[in-house]
Coordinates of C-alpha atoms in Angstrom, one line a residue:
X17 CA 3.7 -58.6 6.9
X18 CA 2.5 -55.9 9.3
X19 CA 3.8 -52.6 10.5
X20 CA 4.9 -51.6 13.9
X21 CA 4.8 -48.1 15.4
X22 CA 6.2 -47.1 18.7
X23 CA 4.6 -44.7 21.2
X24 CA 3.5 -41.6 19.5
X25 CA 5.3 -38.3 20.2
X26 CA 3.5 -35.2 21.1
X27 CA 3.2 -32.6 18.4
X28 CA 4.8 -29.2 18.8
X29 CA 2.5 -27.5 16.3
X30 CA 0.0 -26.1 18.9
X31 CA -1.1 -23.3 16.7
X32 CA -2.6 -25.6 14.2
X33 CA -6.2 -27.0 14.6
X34 CA -5.8 -30.4 16.3
X35 CA -8.0 -33.4 17.0
X36 CA -8.4 -35.1 20.3
X37 CA -6.8 -38.4 21.1
X38 CA -10.3 -40.0 21.1
X39 CA -10.9 -38.8 17.6
X40 CA -7.5 -40.2 16.4
X41 CA -8.2 -43.5 18.2
X42 CA -11.6 -43.8 16.5
X43 CA -9.9 -43.2 13.1
X44 CA -7.1 -45.7 13.6
X45 CA -9.1 -48.3 15.5
X46 CA -10.5 -50.2 12.6
X47 CA -7.0 -50.8 11.1
X48 CA -4.9 -51.5 14.1
X49 CA -4.2 -54.2 16.6
X50 CA -2.4 -53.6 19.9
X51 CA 0.3 -56.2 20.9
X52 CA 0.9 -57.3 24.5
X53 CA 4.0 -55.0 24.5
X54 CA 1.8 -51.9 23.9
X55 CA 2.9 -51.4 20.3
X56 CA 0.4 -50.5 17.5
X57 CA 0.3 -53.3 14.9
X58 CA -1.3 -52.6 11.5
X59 CA -1.8 -55.7 9.4
X60 CA -2.3 -53.7 6.1
X61 CA 1.0 -51.8 5.6
X62 CA -0.3 -49.6 2.7
X63 CA -3.3 -48.4 4.6
X64 CA -1.2 -47.9 7.7
X65 CA 1.4 -45.7 5.9
X66 CA -1.3 -43.6 4.2
X67 CA -3.1 -43.0 7.6
X68 CA 0.1 -42.2 9.3
X69 CA 1.2 -39.8 6.6
X70 CA -2.3 -38.1 6.8
X71 CA -1.9 -37.6 10.5
X72 CA 1.5 -36.2 10.3
X73 CA 0.6 -33.7 7.5
X74 CA -2.5 -32.7 9.4
X75 CA -0.4 -31.8 12.5
X76 CA 2.1 -29.8 10.4
X77 CA -0.7 -28.0 8.5
X78 CA 0.4 -29.5 5.2
X79 CA -2.9 -30.9 4.0
X80 CA -4.3 -29.4 0.8
X81 CA -7.5 -28.1 2.6
X82 CA -5.3 -26.4 5.2
X83 CA -3.1 -24.7 2.6
X84 CA -6.1 -23.4 0.7
X85 CA -7.8 -22.1 3.9
X86 CA -4.6 -20.3 4.9
X87 CA -4.3 -18.8 1.4
X88 CA -7.9 -17.6 1.4
X89 CA -7.6 -16.2 4.9
X90 CA -4.8 -13.9 3.7
X91 CA -5.8 -13.0 0.2
X92 CA -9.4 -12.3 1.1
X93 CA -8.5 -10.6 4.4
X94 CA -10.0 -7.1 4.8
X95 CA -7.4 -4.4 4.4
X96 CA -7.6 -0.8 5.8
X97 CA -7.0 1.8 3.1
X98 CA -5.1 5.0 3.8
X99 CA -6.9 8.2 4.5
X100 CA -5.9 11.2 2.3
X101 CA -6.1 14.3 4.6
X102 CA -5.3 16.7 1.8
X103 CA -7.1 15.0 -1.1
X104 CA -3.9 13.8 -2.8
X105 CA -2.1 10.5 -3.3
X106 CA 1.0 10.0 -1.3
X107 CA 3.9 7.5 -1.4
X108 CA 3.4 4.7 1.1
X109 CA -0.5 4.9 0.8
X110 CA -2.4 1.7 0.7
X111 CA -5.1 2.1 -2.1
X112 CA -7.3 0.3 -4.5
X113 CA -7.1 0.9 -8.3
X114 CA -10.6 1.2 -9.6
X115 CA -11.8 1.4 -13.2
X116 CA -15.1 3.3 -12.8
X117 CA -18.4 2.5 -14.5
X118 CA -19.2 5.0 -17.3
X119 CA -22.2 5.6 -19.4
X120 CA -20.4 4.8 -22.7
X121 CA -19.2 1.4 -21.3
X122 CA -22.8 0.7 -20.2
X123 CA -24.2 1.4 -23.7
X124 CA -21.5 -0.1 -25.9
X125 CA -19.6 -2.8 -24.0
X126 CA -20.8 -6.4 -24.2
X127 CA -18.9 -7.1 -21.0
X128 CA -19.0 -5.7 -17.5
X129 CA -20.7 -2.4 -17.0
X130 CA -20.0 -1.7 -13.3
X131 CA -16.8 -0.6 -11.5
X132 CA -13.9 -3.0 -11.5
X133 CA -10.8 -3.2 -9.4
X134 CA -7.4 -4.4 -10.2
X135 CA -6.7 -7.7 -8.4
X136 CA -4.4 -10.5 -8.1
X137 CA -5.4 -13.5 -10.2
X138 CA -4.0 -16.9 -8.9
X139 CA -4.2 -19.9 -11.2
X140 CA -5.1 -23.3 -9.8
X141 CA -1.5 -24.5 -9.5
X142 CA -0.7 -21.6 -7.2
X143 CA -3.9 -22.1 -5.1
X144 CA -3.1 -25.8 -4.6
X145 CA 0.6 -25.7 -4.3
X146 CA 1.7 -22.5 -2.5
X147 CA 1.0 -20.9 0.8
X148 CA 2.0 -17.5 -0.3
X149 CA 2.3 -15.4 -3.4
X150 CA 4.9 -16.6 -6.0
X151 CA 6.2 -14.6 -9.0
X152 CA 5.3 -14.3 -11.8
X153 CA 1.7 -13.9 -10.9
X154 CA -1.2 -12.7 -13.0
X155 CA -3.7 -9.9 -12.5
X156 CA -7.3 -9.4 -13.4
X157 CA -10.2 -7.0 -12.9
X158 CA -12.7 -8.1 -10.2
X159 CA -16.2 -6.8 -9.6
X160 CA -15.8 -6.6 -5.9
X161 CA -15.0 -3.1 -4.6
X162 CA -14.4 -4.2 -1.0
X163 CA -10.7 -3.7 0.0
X164 CA -9.1 -7.1 0.6
X165 CA -5.6 -8.5 0.3
X166 CA -5.9 -9.3 -3.4
X167 CA -7.1 -5.9 -4.6
X168 CA -5.1 -3.4 -2.5
X169 CA -1.8 -1.9 -3.6
X170 CA 0.9 0.3 -2.0
X171 CA 2.2 3.4 -3.8
X172 CA 6.0 3.0 -3.9
X173 CA 8.8 5.6 -4.7
X174 CA 11.3 4.8 -7.4
X175 CA 13.2 8.1 -7.3
X176 CA 14.0 8.4 -3.6
X177 CA 10.9 10.4 -2.7
X178 CA 10.1 10.2 1.1
X179 CA 7.0 8.4 2.4
X180 CA 4.0 10.7 2.7
X181 CA 5.2 13.0 0.0
X182 CA 2.5 13.6 -2.7
X183 CA 2.8 11.8 -6.0
X184 CA 2.9 14.3 -8.9
X185 CA 1.7 14.0 -12.5
X186 CA 4.6 12.8 -14.7
X187 CA 6.5 11.4 -11.7
X188 CA 7.4 7.7 -11.7
X189 CA 6.1 5.4 -9.0
X190 CA 5.6 1.7 -8.4
X191 CA 2.6 -0.4 -7.4
X192 CA 3.3 -3.2 -5.0
X193 CA 1.2 -5.8 -3.2
X194 CA 1.7 -8.6 -0.7
X195 CA -1.8 -10.1 -1.3
X196 CA -2.6 -9.9 2.5
X197 CA 0.6 -11.9 3.4
X198 CA 3.5 -10.4 5.5
X199 CA 5.8 -10.9 2.5
X200 CA 7.0 -11.2 -0.2
X201 CA 5.9 -8.0 -2.1
X202 CA 5.2 -8.3 -5.7
X203 CA 5.3 -5.4 -8.2
X204 CA 2.9 -4.5 -11.1
X205 CA 4.9 -4.7 -14.4
X206 CA 4.4 -4.9 -18.1
X207 CA 6.7 -5.4 -21.1
X208 CA 6.4 -5.2 -24.9
X209 CA 4.3 -7.8 -26.5
X210 CA 6.2 -10.7 -28.1
X211 CA 5.4 -14.1 -29.7
X212 CA 5.5 -15.7 -26.3
X213 CA 4.4 -12.9 -24.0
X214 CA 1.0 -11.4 -24.6
X215 CA -2.5 -11.3 -22.9
X216 CA -4.2 -14.7 -23.5
X217 CA -7.6 -13.3 -24.6
X218 CA -7.0 -10.0 -26.4
X219 CA -3.4 -10.7 -27.5
X220 CA -2.5 -7.2 -26.3
X221 CA 0.4 -6.1 -24.0
X222 CA 0.4 -8.3 -20.9
X223 CA 0.2 -7.0 -17.3
X224 CA 1.6 -9.1 -14.5
X225 CA 3.2 -9.1 -11.0
X226 CA 6.9 -9.7 -10.6
X227 CA 9.3 -10.0 -7.6
X228 CA 12.0 -7.8 -9.0
X229 CA 11.9 -4.0 -9.2
X230 CA 13.1 -2.6 -12.5
X231 CA 12.2 -0.3 -15.4
X232 CA 9.3 -2.7 -16.1
X233 CA 7.7 -1.8 -12.8
X234 CA 7.6 2.0 -13.3
X235 CA 4.3 3.8 -13.9
X236 CA 3.2 7.4 -14.0
X237 CA -0.1 9.3 -13.7
X238 CA -1.4 11.7 -16.4
X239 CA -4.2 14.3 -16.2
X240 CA -7.5 13.0 -17.7
X241 CA -8.0 15.9 -20.2
X242 CA -5.2 15.7 -22.8
X243 CA -5.5 19.4 -23.5
X244 CA -4.5 20.3 -20.0
X245 CA -2.1 17.5 -19.6
X246 CA 1.1 19.5 -20.2
X247 CA 0.0 22.3 -17.8
X248 CA -0.7 19.7 -15.1
X249 CA 2.8 18.3 -15.1
X250 CA 4.3 18.5 -11.5
X251 CA 1.0 19.0 -9.7
X252 CA -0.1 16.5 -7.0
X253 CA -2.2 13.6 -8.2
X254 CA -5.7 13.9 -6.7
X255 CA -7.1 10.8 -5.0
X256 CA -10.6 9.5 -5.8
X257 CA -10.6 11.2 -9.2
X258 CA -10.3 9.8 -12.7
X259 CA -6.8 9.8 -14.1
X260 CA -4.7 7.9 -16.7
X261 CA -2.0 5.5 -15.5
X262 CA 0.7 4.9 -18.1
X263 CA 3.5 2.3 -18.2
X264 CA 6.8 4.3 -18.5
X265 CA 8.8 1.8 -20.5
X266 CA 6.2 1.0 -23.2
X267 CA 4.2 4.3 -23.0
X268 CA 1.0 2.4 -23.1
X269 CA -1.8 3.0 -20.6
X270 CA -3.3 0.6 -18.1
X271 CA -6.7 -0.6 -19.4
X272 CA -9.6 -3.0 -18.9
X273 CA -11.1 -3.9 -22.3
X274 CA -14.2 -5.3 -20.5
X275 CA -15.2 -7.7 -23.3
X276 CA -12.5 -10.3 -22.6
X277 CA -13.3 -12.3 -19.5
X278 CA -11.6 -15.3 -17.8
X279 CA -12.7 -17.9 -15.4
X280 CA -10.6 -17.7 -12.3
X281 CA -10.6 -19.4 -8.9
X282 CA -12.6 -16.4 -7.6
X283 CA -15.2 -16.6 -10.4
X284 CA -15.7 -14.6 -13.6
X285 CA -13.2 -11.8 -14.0
X286 CA -11.9 -9.6 -16.7
X287 CA -8.6 -9.2 -18.5
X288 CA -6.2 -6.3 -17.7
X289 CA -3.8 -5.0 -20.4
X290 CA -1.6 -2.2 -21.3
X291 CA -3.1 -0.5 -24.3
X292 CA -4.1 3.1 -25.1
X293 CA -7.7 3.3 -26.4
X294 CA -8.3 6.6 -28.2
X295 CA -11.5 8.1 -29.5
X296 CA -12.0 10.3 -32.5
X297 CA -10.7 13.4 -30.5
X298 CA -7.5 11.5 -29.7
X299 CA -8.5 11.3 -26.0
X300 CA -8.4 8.2 -24.0
X301 CA -11.6 6.2 -23.6
X302 CA -13.1 5.1 -20.3
X303 CA -11.3 1.7 -20.6
X304 CA -8.2 3.7 -19.6
X305 CA -9.7 5.7 -16.7
X306 CA -8.6 4.9 -13.2
X307 CA -9.4 6.1 -9.7
X308 CA -7.0 5.7 -6.9
X309 CA -9.4 4.9 -4.0
X310 CA -8.7 5.8 -0.4
X311 CA -10.6 5.4 2.8
X312 CA -13.4 7.8 3.9
X313 CA -12.1 9.8 6.8
X314 CA -15.6 10.5 8.1
X315 CA -17.4 8.7 11.0
X316 CA -19.4 6.6 8.6
X317 CA -16.3 4.8 7.4
X318 CA -16.2 3.0 4.0
X319 CA -14.6 4.4 0.8
X320 CA -14.4 7.9 -0.5
X321 CA -16.1 6.8 -3.7
X322 CA -19.1 5.8 -1.7
X323 CA -19.7 9.2 -0.2
X324 CA -22.8 11.1 -1.6
X325 CA -22.2 14.1 -3.9
X326 CA -22.4 17.4 -2.0
X327 CA -25.7 19.4 -2.3
X328 CA -25.2 22.6 -4.3
X329 CA -27.0 24.6 -1.8
X330 CA -25.6 22.9 1.2
X331 CA -27.5 20.8 3.8
X332 CA -30.8 22.4 4.6
X333 CA -32.4 22.0 8.0
X334 CA -35.3 19.8 8.5
X335 CA -38.6 21.5 7.8
X336 CA -36.9 24.6 6.4
X337 CA -37.3 23.7 2.7
X338 CA -38.5 26.8 0.7
X339 CA -39.8 26.9 -2.8
X340 CA -38.1 29.3 -5.2

């Protein structure tokens, strides 16, 4: 028994990539016969249904390859970071969270040695099933330092502070991201380790993204030197400088162990946890160091961390170098 289709209706999805009528005809021609009444007759019902379903999904943008492309176009979309005019971090800023490379990590760590950025880590189910971010969502540390949808975050107020006000040491704030999509926004969170909730590789306290704002999504910045930490309370947090980011509810610091890596859709990346690594002097190790990265306001564009260090004696004129 065959299958009959009436005249085909025009698609209203003009924004999706479409094929010409000639291409559709060439695709269907080997499987169809046309009756004298002008109807399309497909002798093989199963092949006809599959083909028709494919054409309809393609026109609606529901094919797997179309979903993946849309997801990649958003999550890997280049994002413009905020410019810090006074050198401080402000509520509402779009920033990157970077764990800088350090000499001790280069010498002692068996894992990554360069700078790593906090990023969204999508599993295969999310990649192949969803067209936008869904909570809960994992995070990881990526080697790429280019600001894109998956590694940029917005500094959010949790105590009613206005946008553009500076974030201060000891003040609670939130970290949200949309992954390059218009919505929804997900929030960086953590909770105490349990038998069913822990980091997969290190078995330490898990860090994840959630859709609900609560006490689990509150963080605060601490001064890098523990001996000056008390005196620095209430001072603005400097951008593009090393700080400690601590989870308020569990009092454990955001960290990248660097020796636990995972294979993600984006390649080899590293696990992110909440754990305070202390050295013999009771000071945090470089695994807990973070830099809140902003955009370079200069004409050369780029990031502030990419700017060269200032010359101690200033910029000398060409040909005026003198020996001392």
